[in-house]
mmCIF file of C-alpha atoms and ligand atoms in Angstrom:
data_model
loop_
_atom_site.group_PDB
_atom_site.id
_atom_site.type_symbol
_atom_site.label_atom_id
_atom_site.label_comp_id
_atom_site.label_asym_id
_atom_site.label_seq_id
_atom_site.Cartn_x
_atom_site.Cartn_y
_atom_site.Cartn_z
ATOM 1 C CA MET A 1083 5.583 13.718 -23.562
ATOM 2 C CA SER A 1084 5.880 13.823 -20.002
ATOM 3 C CA PRO A 1085 7.328 11.593 -17.083
ATOM 4 C CA SER A 1086 5.305 8.425 -16.615
ATOM 5 C CA PRO A 1087 5.653 5.920 -13.778
ATOM 6 C CA LYS A 1088 6.574 2.257 -14.374
ATOM 7 C CA PRO A 1089 3.319 0.013 -15.086
ATOM 8 C CA GLY A 1090 1.457 -0.852 -12.454
ATOM 9 C CA VAL A 1091 1.556 2.325 -10.300
ATOM 10 C CA LEU A 1092 -1.209 3.878 -11.772
ATOM 11 C CA ASP A 1093 -2.921 0.632 -10.964
ATOM 12 C CA ILE A 1094 -2.787 1.475 -7.326
ATOM 13 C CA ALA A 1095 -5.833 2.446 -5.708
ATOM 14 C CA ARG A 1096 -4.189 5.292 -2.874
ATOM 15 C CA TYR A 1097 -4.356 4.134 0.538
ATOM 16 C CA VAL A 1098 -7.280 5.272 2.818
ATOM 17 C CA GLY A 1099 -7.030 5.314 6.466
ATOM 18 C CA GLY A 1100 -9.735 5.369 8.890
ATOM 19 C CA HIS A 1101 -11.210 8.668 9.340
ATOM 20 C CA ALA A 1102 -10.104 11.000 11.677
ATOM 21 C CA HIS A 1103 -13.147 13.965 11.662
ATOM 22 C CA ALA A 1104 -16.530 14.056 12.252
ATOM 23 C CA PRO A 1105 -16.911 16.873 11.050
ATOM 24 C CA GLY A 1106 -19.802 19.367 12.462
ATOM 25 C CA VAL A 1107 -20.073 16.864 15.238
ATOM 26 C CA PRO A 1108 -19.509 18.316 19.083
ATOM 27 C CA PRO A 1109 -16.787 16.389 21.106
ATOM 28 C CA PRO A 1110 -16.351 14.250 22.170
ATOM 29 C CA VAL A 1111 -15.871 12.083 18.611
ATOM 30 C CA TYR A 1112 -14.159 8.561 19.151
ATOM 31 C CA LYS A 1113 -11.897 7.658 16.542
ATOM 32 C CA LEU A 1114 -12.181 3.441 16.024
ATOM 33 C CA SER A 1115 -11.199 3.232 12.282
ATOM 34 C CA SER A 1116 -7.620 2.569 12.423
ATOM 35 C CA ASN A 1117 -6.752 0.019 14.742
ATOM 36 C CA GLU A 1118 -4.990 2.054 17.373
ATOM 37 C CA SER A 1119 -4.801 1.006 20.656
ATOM 38 C CA ALA A 1120 -7.762 1.984 23.507
ATOM 39 C CA LEU A 1121 -5.264 2.992 25.772
ATOM 40 C CA PRO A 1122 -1.860 5.349 25.768
ATOM 41 C CA PRO A 1123 1.343 3.290 25.889
ATOM 42 C CA SER A 1124 3.865 2.690 28.802
ATOM 43 C CA PRO A 1125 4.638 5.741 31.007
ATOM 44 C CA GLU A 1126 8.385 4.055 30.283
ATOM 45 C CA ALA A 1127 8.071 4.472 26.863
ATOM 46 C CA ILE A 1128 6.884 8.319 26.616
ATOM 47 C CA GLU A 1129 9.501 9.386 29.055
ATOM 48 C CA ALA A 1130 11.980 7.540 26.490
ATOM 49 C CA PHE A 1131 10.535 9.503 23.872
ATOM 50 C CA LYS A 1132 10.914 12.734 25.940
ATOM 51 C CA SER A 1133 14.958 11.585 26.285
ATOM 52 C CA ALA A 1134 15.089 12.214 22.403
ATOM 53 C CA GLN A 1135 14.609 15.612 22.195
ATOM 54 C CA THR A 1136 17.828 16.847 24.086
ATOM 55 C CA SER A 1137 20.022 16.081 20.407
ATOM 56 C CA LEU A 1138 17.812 16.431 17.660
ATOM 57 C CA GLU A 1139 20.834 17.586 15.121
ATOM 58 C CA ILE A 1140 21.968 14.065 15.098
ATOM 59 C CA TYR A 1141 21.246 10.896 12.987
ATOM 60 C CA PRO A 1142 19.956 7.769 14.510
ATOM 61 C CA ASP A 1143 21.385 5.041 14.971
ATOM 62 C CA GLY A 1144 20.779 3.348 11.516
ATOM 63 C CA GLY A 1145 21.099 -0.162 12.073
ATOM 64 C CA ALA A 1146 18.562 0.678 15.573
ATOM 65 C CA GLU A 1147 21.556 -1.957 17.570
ATOM 66 C CA VAL A 1148 19.531 -1.269 21.143
ATOM 67 C CA LEU A 1149 15.966 -2.042 19.735
ATOM 68 C CA ARG A 1150 16.971 -5.101 18.120
ATOM 69 C CA GLU A 1151 18.972 -6.215 21.086
ATOM 70 C CA ALA A 1152 15.733 -5.550 23.302
ATOM 71 C CA ILE A 1153 13.508 -7.337 19.901
ATOM 72 C CA GLY A 1154 15.496 -10.053 20.553
ATOM 73 C CA ALA A 1155 15.828 -10.529 24.541
ATOM 74 C CA VAL A 1156 12.765 -10.352 24.913
ATOM 75 C CA HIS A 1157 11.525 -12.385 22.220
ATOM 76 C CA GLY A 1158 14.525 -15.003 22.510
ATOM 77 C CA LEU A 1159 15.717 -14.287 18.760
ATOM 78 C CA ASN A 1160 18.957 -13.041 17.165
ATOM 79 C CA PRO A 1161 19.373 -9.465 16.976
ATOM 80 C CA ASP A 1162 21.422 -10.268 13.407
ATOM 81 C CA ARG A 1163 18.309 -11.325 11.746
ATOM 82 C CA ILE A 1164 15.878 -8.268 12.879
ATOM 83 C CA VAL A 1165 15.141 -5.287 10.922
ATOM 84 C CA CYS A 1166 13.663 -2.463 12.021
ATOM 85 C CA GLY A 1167 11.201 -0.228 9.894
ATOM 86 C CA ASN A 1168 9.317 2.892 10.211
ATOM 87 C CA GLY A 1169 6.312 0.569 10.667
ATOM 88 C CA SER A 1170 5.536 -2.711 9.649
ATOM 89 C CA GLY A 1171 4.374 -1.438 6.551
ATOM 90 C CA GLU A 1172 7.842 -0.187 5.067
ATOM 91 C CA ILE A 1173 9.340 -3.921 5.472
ATOM 92 C CA LEU A 1174 6.544 -5.695 4.005
ATOM 93 C CA THR A 1175 6.709 -3.201 0.945
ATOM 94 C CA LEU A 1176 10.601 -3.474 1.182
ATOM 95 C CA LEU A 1177 10.101 -7.567 0.831
ATOM 96 C CA ALA A 1178 8.283 -6.277 -2.948
ATOM 97 C CA THR A 1179 10.665 -4.672 -3.838
ATOM 98 C CA ALA A 1180 13.339 -7.375 -3.126
ATOM 99 C CA TYR A 1181 11.715 -10.009 -4.500
ATOM 100 C CA LEU A 1182 9.283 -9.075 -7.182
ATOM 101 C CA GLY A 1183 9.005 -7.790 -10.730
ATOM 102 C CA PRO A 1184 7.333 -7.174 -13.737
ATOM 103 C CA GLY A 1185 5.527 -10.871 -14.368
ATOM 104 C CA ASP A 1186 5.697 -12.320 -11.095
ATOM 105 C CA GLU A 1187 2.754 -13.227 -9.022
ATOM 106 C CA ALA A 1188 2.103 -12.906 -5.400
ATOM 107 C CA ILE A 1189 -0.611 -14.373 -3.413
ATOM 108 C CA PHE A 1190 -2.940 -13.017 -0.576
ATOM 109 C CA ALA A 1191 -6.175 -13.978 0.783
ATOM 110 C CA GLU A 1192 -9.073 -11.758 -0.758
ATOM 111 C CA HIS A 1193 -9.584 -9.970 2.181
ATOM 112 C CA GLY A 1194 -6.337 -9.337 3.479
ATOM 113 C CA PHE A 1195 -4.930 -6.317 4.489
ATOM 114 C CA MET A 1196 -4.740 -4.007 1.854
ATOM 115 C CA LEU A 1197 -1.117 -2.816 1.852
ATOM 116 C CA TYR A 1198 -0.055 -6.151 0.512
ATOM 117 C CA ARG A 1199 -2.052 -4.945 -2.965
ATOM 118 C CA ILE A 1200 -0.424 -1.793 -3.343
ATOM 119 C CA ALA A 1201 3.025 -3.662 -2.417
ATOM 120 C CA ILE A 1202 2.881 -5.573 -4.963
ATOM 121 C CA LEU A 1203 1.421 -3.604 -7.533
ATOM 122 C CA SER A 1204 4.296 -1.018 -6.831
ATOM 123 C CA SER A 1205 6.837 -3.640 -7.860
ATOM 124 C CA GLY A 1206 5.203 -4.438 -11.037
ATOM 125 C CA ALA A 1207 4.322 -7.463 -10.122
ATOM 126 C CA VAL A 1208 0.673 -9.362 -10.390
ATOM 127 C CA PRO A 1209 -1.207 -9.176 -7.752
ATOM 128 C CA VAL A 1210 -3.862 -12.582 -6.804
ATOM 129 C CA ALA A 1211 -6.228 -12.254 -4.339
ATOM 130 C CA VAL A 1212 -7.530 -15.854 -3.166
ATOM 131 C CA PRO A 1213 -11.359 -16.142 -2.304
ATOM 132 C CA GLU A 1214 -11.776 -16.895 1.494
ATOM 133 C CA ASN A 1215 -13.770 -19.546 2.913
ATOM 134 C CA ASN A 1216 -16.250 -17.731 5.252
ATOM 135 C CA LEU A 1217 -13.771 -14.628 5.785
ATOM 136 C CA ARG A 1218 -10.746 -17.483 6.732
ATOM 137 C CA ALA A 1219 -8.024 -17.732 4.372
ATOM 138 C CA ASP A 1220 -8.155 -20.518 2.807
ATOM 139 C CA VAL A 1221 -4.908 -22.787 2.596
ATOM 140 C CA ASP A 1222 -6.047 -25.043 0.179
ATOM 141 C CA ALA A 1223 -7.656 -22.343 -2.153
ATOM 142 C CA MET A 1224 -4.045 -20.505 -1.781
ATOM 143 C CA LEU A 1225 -1.828 -23.359 -2.771
ATOM 144 C CA ALA A 1226 -4.111 -23.959 -5.759
ATOM 145 C CA ALA A 1227 -3.333 -20.649 -6.907
ATOM 146 C CA VAL A 1228 0.356 -21.343 -7.067
ATOM 147 C CA THR A 1229 1.752 -21.165 -10.465
ATOM 148 C CA PRO A 1230 5.319 -21.333 -11.645
ATOM 149 C CA ARG A 1231 5.316 -16.970 -11.399
ATOM 150 C CA THR A 1232 4.498 -17.334 -7.668
ATOM 151 C CA ARG A 1233 7.283 -15.480 -5.924
ATOM 152 C CA LEU A 1234 5.735 -14.659 -3.009
ATOM 153 C CA VAL A 1235 2.564 -15.065 -0.513
ATOM 154 C CA TYR A 1236 1.406 -12.539 1.938
ATOM 155 C CA ILE A 1237 -0.613 -13.644 5.455
ATOM 156 C CA ALA A 1238 -1.864 -11.402 7.727
ATOM 157 C CA ASN A 1239 -2.230 -13.700 10.599
ATOM 158 C CA PRO A 1240 -4.608 -12.393 12.667
ATOM 159 C CA ASN A 1241 -6.163 -11.085 9.153
ATOM 160 C CA ASN A 1242 -7.614 -7.211 9.503
ATOM 161 C CA PRO A 1243 -10.004 -6.573 9.051
ATOM 162 C CA THR A 1244 -11.836 -10.188 9.186
ATOM 163 C CA GLY A 1245 -10.271 -10.544 12.615
ATOM 164 C CA SER A 1246 -9.465 -14.286 11.606
ATOM 165 C CA TYR A 1247 -6.321 -16.398 12.545
ATOM 166 C CA LEU A 1248 -4.920 -19.731 10.623
ATOM 167 C CA THR A 1249 -3.309 -21.834 13.181
ATOM 168 C CA GLY A 1250 -0.299 -22.838 13.582
ATOM 169 C CA GLU A 1251 -0.575 -26.220 11.875
ATOM 170 C CA GLU A 1252 -2.566 -24.324 8.915
ATOM 171 C CA LEU A 1253 0.404 -22.053 8.523
ATOM 172 C CA ARG A 1254 2.790 -24.951 8.345
ATOM 173 C CA ARG A 1255 0.606 -26.809 5.604
ATOM 174 C CA LEU A 1256 0.470 -23.445 3.413
ATOM 175 C CA HIS A 1257 4.307 -23.352 3.949
ATOM 176 C CA ALA A 1258 4.937 -27.154 3.268
ATOM 177 C CA GLY A 1259 2.752 -26.517 0.006
ATOM 178 C CA LEU A 1260 4.707 -23.998 -1.586
ATOM 179 C CA PRO A 1261 8.266 -24.094 -3.621
ATOM 180 C CA PRO A 1262 10.980 -23.529 -1.362
ATOM 181 C CA ASP A 1263 12.169 -20.397 -3.437
ATOM 182 C CA VAL A 1264 8.597 -18.613 -2.961
ATOM 183 C CA LEU A 1265 8.739 -16.296 -0.150
ATOM 184 C CA VAL A 1266 5.713 -16.636 2.762
ATOM 185 C CA VAL A 1267 5.501 -13.469 4.464
ATOM 186 C CA ILE A 1268 3.365 -13.684 8.087
ATOM 187 C CA ASP A 1269 2.100 -10.166 8.936
ATOM 188 C CA ALA A 1270 1.841 -10.970 12.791
ATOM 189 C CA ALA A 1271 0.846 -7.033 13.592
ATOM 190 C CA TYR A 1272 -1.765 -8.087 15.771
ATOM 191 C CA ALA A 1273 -0.314 -11.335 17.430
ATOM 192 C CA GLU A 1274 0.160 -9.938 20.808
ATOM 193 C CA TYR A 1275 -3.371 -9.609 21.514
ATOM 194 C CA VAL A 1276 -4.171 -13.400 20.703
ATOM 195 C CA ARG A 1277 -4.608 -15.750 23.496
ATOM 196 C CA ARG A 1278 -5.185 -18.946 21.828
ATOM 197 C CA ASN A 1279 -3.909 -22.290 22.380
ATOM 198 C CA ASP A 1280 -3.053 -22.837 18.200
ATOM 199 C CA PHE A 1281 -1.845 -19.781 17.290
ATOM 200 C CA ASP A 1282 1.507 -19.316 15.933
ATOM 201 C CA SER A 1283 3.210 -15.792 15.548
ATOM 202 C CA GLY A 1284 5.627 -17.704 12.885
ATOM 203 C CA ILE A 1285 8.216 -17.528 14.759
ATOM 204 C CA GLU A 1286 10.023 -21.157 14.833
ATOM 205 C CA MET A 1287 9.086 -21.049 11.402
ATOM 206 C CA VAL A 1288 11.546 -18.269 10.785
ATOM 207 C CA SER A 1289 14.009 -19.959 12.500
ATOM 208 C CA GLN A 1290 13.358 -23.437 10.694
ATOM 209 C CA PHE A 1291 13.178 -22.779 7.143
ATOM 210 C CA ASP A 1292 15.255 -20.186 4.447
ATOM 211 C CA ASN A 1293 11.747 -18.844 3.031
ATOM 212 C CA VAL A 1294 9.935 -17.286 5.653
ATOM 213 C CA VAL A 1295 9.890 -13.763 7.149
ATOM 214 C CA MET A 1296 7.530 -12.548 10.154
ATOM 215 C CA THR A 1297 6.459 -9.295 10.478
ATOM 216 C CA ARG A 1298 5.456 -7.423 13.889
ATOM 217 C CA THR A 1299 4.754 -3.410 15.004
ATOM 218 C CA PHE A 1300 4.560 -1.354 17.823
ATOM 219 C CA SER A 1301 1.732 0.588 16.456
ATOM 220 C CA LYS A 1302 -0.905 -1.567 18.038
ATOM 221 C CA ILE A 1303 -0.770 -3.531 21.387
ATOM 222 C CA TYR A 1304 1.944 -0.886 22.592
ATOM 223 C CA GLY A 1305 0.328 2.340 21.517
ATOM 224 C CA LEU A 1306 2.560 4.024 19.329
ATOM 225 C CA ALA A 1307 1.285 4.117 15.987
ATOM 226 C CA ALA A 1308 2.365 7.466 15.661
ATOM 227 C CA LEU A 1309 6.282 6.903 16.218
ATOM 228 C CA ARG A 1310 6.079 4.648 13.018
ATOM 229 C CA VAL A 1311 8.001 1.575 13.822
ATOM 230 C CA GLY A 1312 8.057 -2.198 13.472
ATOM 231 C CA TRP A 1313 10.070 -5.145 12.557
ATOM 232 C CA ALA A 1314 10.722 -7.939 10.513
ATOM 233 C CA PHE A 1315 12.291 -11.559 12.090
ATOM 234 C CA CYS A 1316 13.926 -12.769 8.957
ATOM 235 C CA PRO A 1317 15.980 -15.454 7.759
ATOM 236 C CA ALA A 1318 19.776 -13.752 7.666
ATOM 237 C CA SER A 1319 20.000 -13.704 3.478
ATOM 238 C CA VAL A 1320 17.011 -11.605 3.902
ATOM 239 C CA ALA A 1321 18.001 -9.491 6.639
ATOM 240 C CA ASP A 1322 20.766 -8.643 3.940
ATOM 241 C CA VAL A 1323 18.552 -8.041 1.595
ATOM 242 C CA LEU A 1324 16.372 -5.599 3.566
ATOM 243 C CA ASN A 1325 19.060 -3.738 5.153
ATOM 244 C CA ARG A 1326 20.578 -2.904 2.103
ATOM 245 C CA LEU A 1327 17.229 -1.422 0.651
ATOM 246 C CA ARG A 1328 15.767 0.140 3.533
ATOM 247 C CA GLY A 1329 16.296 4.171 4.147
ATOM 248 C CA PRO A 1330 19.833 4.588 5.970
ATOM 249 C CA PHE A 1331 17.762 6.343 9.175
ATOM 250 C CA ASN A 1332 14.323 4.801 8.398
ATOM 251 C CA VAL A 1333 13.648 4.366 12.304
ATOM 252 C CA SER A 1334 13.775 7.646 14.376
ATOM 253 C CA VAL A 1335 15.312 8.446 17.621
ATOM 254 C CA PRO A 1336 12.294 8.987 19.743
ATOM 255 C CA ALA A 1337 10.735 5.866 18.064
ATOM 256 C CA GLN A 1338 13.287 3.979 18.401
ATOM 257 C CA ARG A 1339 14.101 4.756 22.474
ATOM 258 C CA ALA A 1340 10.227 4.628 23.038
ATOM 259 C CA ALA A 1341 9.749 1.060 21.069
ATOM 260 C CA ALA A 1342 12.821 -0.387 23.495
ATOM 261 C CA ALA A 1343 11.183 1.287 26.523
ATOM 262 C CA ALA A 1344 7.788 -0.242 25.918
ATOM 263 C CA LEU A 1345 9.202 -3.623 25.254
ATOM 264 C CA GLN A 1346 10.699 -3.553 28.933
ATOM 265 C CA ASP A 1347 6.932 -3.016 30.382
ATOM 266 C CA ARG A 1348 5.683 -6.251 30.196
ATOM 267 C CA LYS A 1349 2.604 -5.484 32.956
ATOM 268 C CA HIS A 1350 1.522 -2.523 30.788
ATOM 269 C CA THR A 1351 1.653 -5.472 27.733
ATOM 270 C CA GLU A 1352 -0.163 -7.822 29.576
ATOM 271 C CA GLN A 1353 -3.165 -5.101 31.132
ATOM 272 C CA ALA A 1354 -3.765 -3.830 27.510
ATOM 273 C CA CYS A 1355 -3.505 -7.370 26.030
ATOM 274 C CA ALA A 1356 -6.490 -7.980 29.111
ATOM 275 C CA PHE A 1357 -8.455 -4.773 28.533
ATOM 276 C CA ASN A 1358 -8.867 -5.608 24.826
ATOM 277 C CA GLU A 1359 -9.695 -8.966 25.695
ATOM 278 C CA THR A 1360 -12.423 -7.837 27.751
ATOM 279 C CA TRP A 1361 -13.782 -5.099 25.827
ATOM 280 C CA ARG A 1362 -13.874 -6.905 23.004
ATOM 281 C CA ASP A 1363 -16.084 -9.782 24.241
ATOM 282 C CA VAL A 1364 -17.977 -7.227 25.341
ATOM 283 C CA LEU A 1365 -18.503 -5.662 22.416
ATOM 284 C CA THR A 1366 -19.055 -8.924 20.748
ATOM 285 C CA THR A 1367 -21.885 -9.955 22.983
ATOM 286 C CA GLU A 1368 -23.906 -6.511 23.476
ATOM 287 C CA ILE A 1369 -23.874 -5.904 19.453
ATOM 288 C CA ARG A 1370 -24.722 -9.301 19.149
ATOM 289 C CA LYS A 1371 -28.138 -8.445 21.011
ATOM 290 C CA THR A 1372 -28.921 -6.128 18.435
ATOM 291 C CA GLY A 1373 -29.109 -8.312 15.992
ATOM 292 C CA LEU A 1374 -26.653 -7.866 14.090
ATOM 293 C CA ARG A 1375 -23.819 -10.360 13.031
ATOM 294 C CA VAL A 1376 -20.641 -9.798 14.573
ATOM 295 C CA ASP A 1377 -17.273 -12.229 14.099
ATOM 296 C CA ASP A 1378 -15.618 -13.585 16.485
ATOM 297 C CA SER A 1379 -12.335 -11.835 16.270
ATOM 298 C CA VAL A 1380 -8.955 -12.144 17.518
ATOM 299 C CA GLY A 1381 -7.673 -8.836 17.312
ATOM 300 C CA ASN A 1382 -8.405 -5.544 18.846
ATOM 301 C CA PHE A 1383 -11.151 -4.940 16.263
ATOM 302 C CA VAL A 1384 -14.438 -6.584 15.535
ATOM 303 C CA LEU A 1385 -16.074 -6.707 12.312
ATOM 304 C CA ILE A 1386 -19.640 -6.166 12.312
ATOM 305 C CA HIS A 1387 -22.425 -6.813 9.671
ATOM 306 C CA PHE A 1388 -25.080 -4.949 8.304
ATOM 307 C CA PRO A 1389 -28.231 -6.096 6.067
ATOM 308 C CA GLU A 1390 -28.003 -5.347 2.804
ATOM 309 C CA ASN A 1391 -31.198 -4.136 2.251
ATOM 310 C CA GLY A 1392 -33.588 -1.679 3.959
ATOM 311 C CA SER A 1393 -32.879 0.920 6.697
ATOM 312 C CA HIS A 1394 -29.878 -0.673 8.709
ATOM 313 C CA SER A 1395 -27.375 -0.746 6.223
ATOM 314 C CA ALA A 1396 -23.634 -0.500 6.957
ATOM 315 C CA ARG A 1397 -23.595 2.952 5.377
ATOM 316 C CA GLN A 1398 -26.964 4.056 7.250
ATOM 317 C CA ALA A 1399 -25.027 2.875 10.138
ATOM 318 C CA ASP A 1400 -21.551 4.590 9.329
ATOM 319 C CA ALA A 1401 -23.600 7.701 9.079
ATOM 320 C CA PHE A 1402 -25.733 7.751 12.276
ATOM 321 C CA LEU A 1403 -22.295 6.464 14.359
ATOM 322 C CA THR A 1404 -20.598 9.347 12.524
ATOM 323 C CA ALA A 1405 -23.397 11.691 13.932
ATOM 324 C CA ARG A 1406 -22.858 10.688 17.408
ATOM 325 C CA GLY A 1407 -19.222 11.142 17.262
ATOM 326 C CA LEU A 1408 -18.485 7.413 16.780
ATOM 327 C CA ILE A 1409 -16.350 6.820 13.957
ATOM 328 C CA LEU A 1410 -16.219 2.971 12.773
ATOM 329 C CA ARG A 1411 -14.493 2.133 9.304
ATOM 330 C CA GLY A 1412 -15.948 1.142 6.035
ATOM 331 C CA VAL A 1413 -14.540 -1.402 4.471
ATOM 332 C CA ALA A 1414 -16.323 -1.370 1.234
ATOM 333 C CA ASN A 1415 -12.698 -1.876 -0.248
ATOM 334 C CA TYR A 1416 -11.822 -4.632 1.439
ATOM 335 C CA GLY A 1417 -14.778 -6.484 -0.462
ATOM 336 C CA LEU A 1418 -16.943 -6.016 2.308
ATOM 337 C CA PRO A 1419 -19.405 -3.247 1.432
ATOM 338 C CA HIS A 1420 -22.083 -4.564 4.022
ATOM 339 C CA CYS A 1421 -20.007 -4.408 7.014
ATOM 340 C CA LEU A 1422 -18.364 -2.120 9.674
ATOM 341 C CA ARG A 1423 -14.907 -2.596 11.468
ATOM 342 C CA LEU A 1424 -14.850 -1.440 15.083
ATOM 343 C CA THR A 1425 -11.287 -0.907 16.793
ATOM 344 C CA VAL A 1426 -11.772 -1.777 20.489
ATOM 345 C CA GLY A 1427 -11.612 1.547 22.248
ATOM 346 C CA THR A 1428 -11.661 3.283 25.286
ATOM 347 C CA GLU A 1429 -14.513 2.254 28.408
ATOM 348 C CA GLU A 1430 -16.539 5.528 27.328
ATOM 349 C CA ALA A 1431 -16.529 4.755 23.779
ATOM 350 C CA ASN A 1432 -17.238 0.913 23.555
ATOM 351 C CA ARG A 1433 -20.261 1.791 25.737
ATOM 352 C CA LYS A 1434 -21.169 4.797 23.494
ATOM 353 C CA VAL A 1435 -21.051 2.546 20.699
ATOM 354 C CA ILE A 1436 -22.986 -0.381 22.244
ATOM 355 C CA ALA A 1437 -25.899 2.337 23.208
ATOM 356 C CA ALA A 1438 -25.895 3.870 19.561
ATOM 357 C CA LEU A 1439 -26.302 0.432 17.651
ATOM 358 C CA ALA A 1440 -28.750 -0.846 20.273
ATOM 359 C CA ASP A 1441 -30.798 2.835 19.195
ATOM 360 C CA PHE A 1442 -29.978 2.429 15.302
ATOM 361 C CA MET A 1443 -31.726 -1.369 14.953
ATOM 362 C CA LYS A 1444 -34.276 0.166 16.618
ATOM 363 C CA ARG A 1445 -35.394 2.795 14.512
ATOM 364 C CA GLY A 1446 -37.490 2.279 11.578
HETATM 365 C C1 PLP B 1548 -2.319 -6.595 9.280
HETATM 366 C C2 PLP B 1548 -1.862 -5.147 9.291
HETATM 367 N N1 PLP B 1548 -0.298 -5.453 8.947
HETATM 368 C C3 PLP B 1548 0.070 -4.163 9.222
HETATM 369 C C4 PLP B 1548 -0.417 -2.912 9.677
HETATM 370 C C5 PLP B 1548 0.564 -1.829 9.505
HETATM 371 O O1 PLP B 1548 1.040 -1.306 10.690
HETATM 372 P P1 PLP B 1548 2.454 -0.758 10.926
HETATM 373 O O2 PLP B 1548 2.863 -0.203 9.536
HETATM 374 O O3 PLP B 1548 1.780 0.504 11.875
HETATM 375 O O4 PLP B 1548 3.309 -1.156 11.758
HETATM 376 C C6 PLP B 1548 -1.409 -2.729 9.545
HETATM 377 C C7 PLP B 1548 -2.094 -1.981 10.272
HETATM 378 O O5 PLP B 1548 -3.307 -1.197 10.229
HETATM 379 C C8 PLP B 1548 -2.021 -4.455 9.681
HETATM 380 O O6 PLP B 1548 -3.459 -4.149 9.920
#
């Protein structure tokens, strides 16, 4: 007999990140497969990162106090209710660890972020994927999926990989229809990119209700994906639970310093948002001109649909683009086998994608 993991673990399909290499393809190669920032981080964040090299023998502040205070100051939040994580992914997983057990159910939208299923299964609970309505989370269907065993609902807002979002009103309707002992986790990893009046990152809801948590990340607009740092704004009781469960020094010193500095450079964040908006619109418009369907997106990526049959399939497009050094993300494992997800890249990368897709669609 050999040791075996608890039930659920072996049902997990490993998370496979976006490809980073195009073997045999001469440079330059553009990685547009993981929704990283098109722009480097703020120079101030890089300086702060470098400042961390002087005392590498010392553990970080496990409570990430300076960073939590900085987040609290920028967003107007009580730092005691902020918990920092090794990426927001760590927090999303810890929430499942804390609130789910065998026999429990957790709900998410059909094309929701892959990590939810992994986190739920790792807790021995049952993942309940709810069909979407035209690639948008369907509030009514999610509410209809609630059973006495439902303990948690994950909602990515905006969602990856569809780029769609629920309005603040829809989020509140979802919350209002759930029993008060069900935890609502609003994953707002791409919130900083959204410029829509009816969008709500969930901050107010966390302040108002005891069963709502919102997570955010420094991996996207702040351009610090390599450092792995994210945070949650929680009810006090949930912050207490997360602080008991998280690793004692879960966010490294360079990560804490760079993230705190990145927050101060508002101008850089605004520029990153404006750059993204400009190029997301150009990509959407120009790729549509090739005849392909591109969904409206509020994130730093777009979802491109390819014909199911013939010589212009998503798989063929992927190979064609990769041969030109353009790495996109196949999303078959998100239930979207005929789509590719494209991260907004540098101007050079974006122009190359547009030209390559036009060539691809012209070929026989
Ligand atoms: C919707 C969503 N949530 C969370 C994350 C995780 O981000 P991180 O762990 O880097 O903070 C991602 C990363 O792609 C994402 O797309």
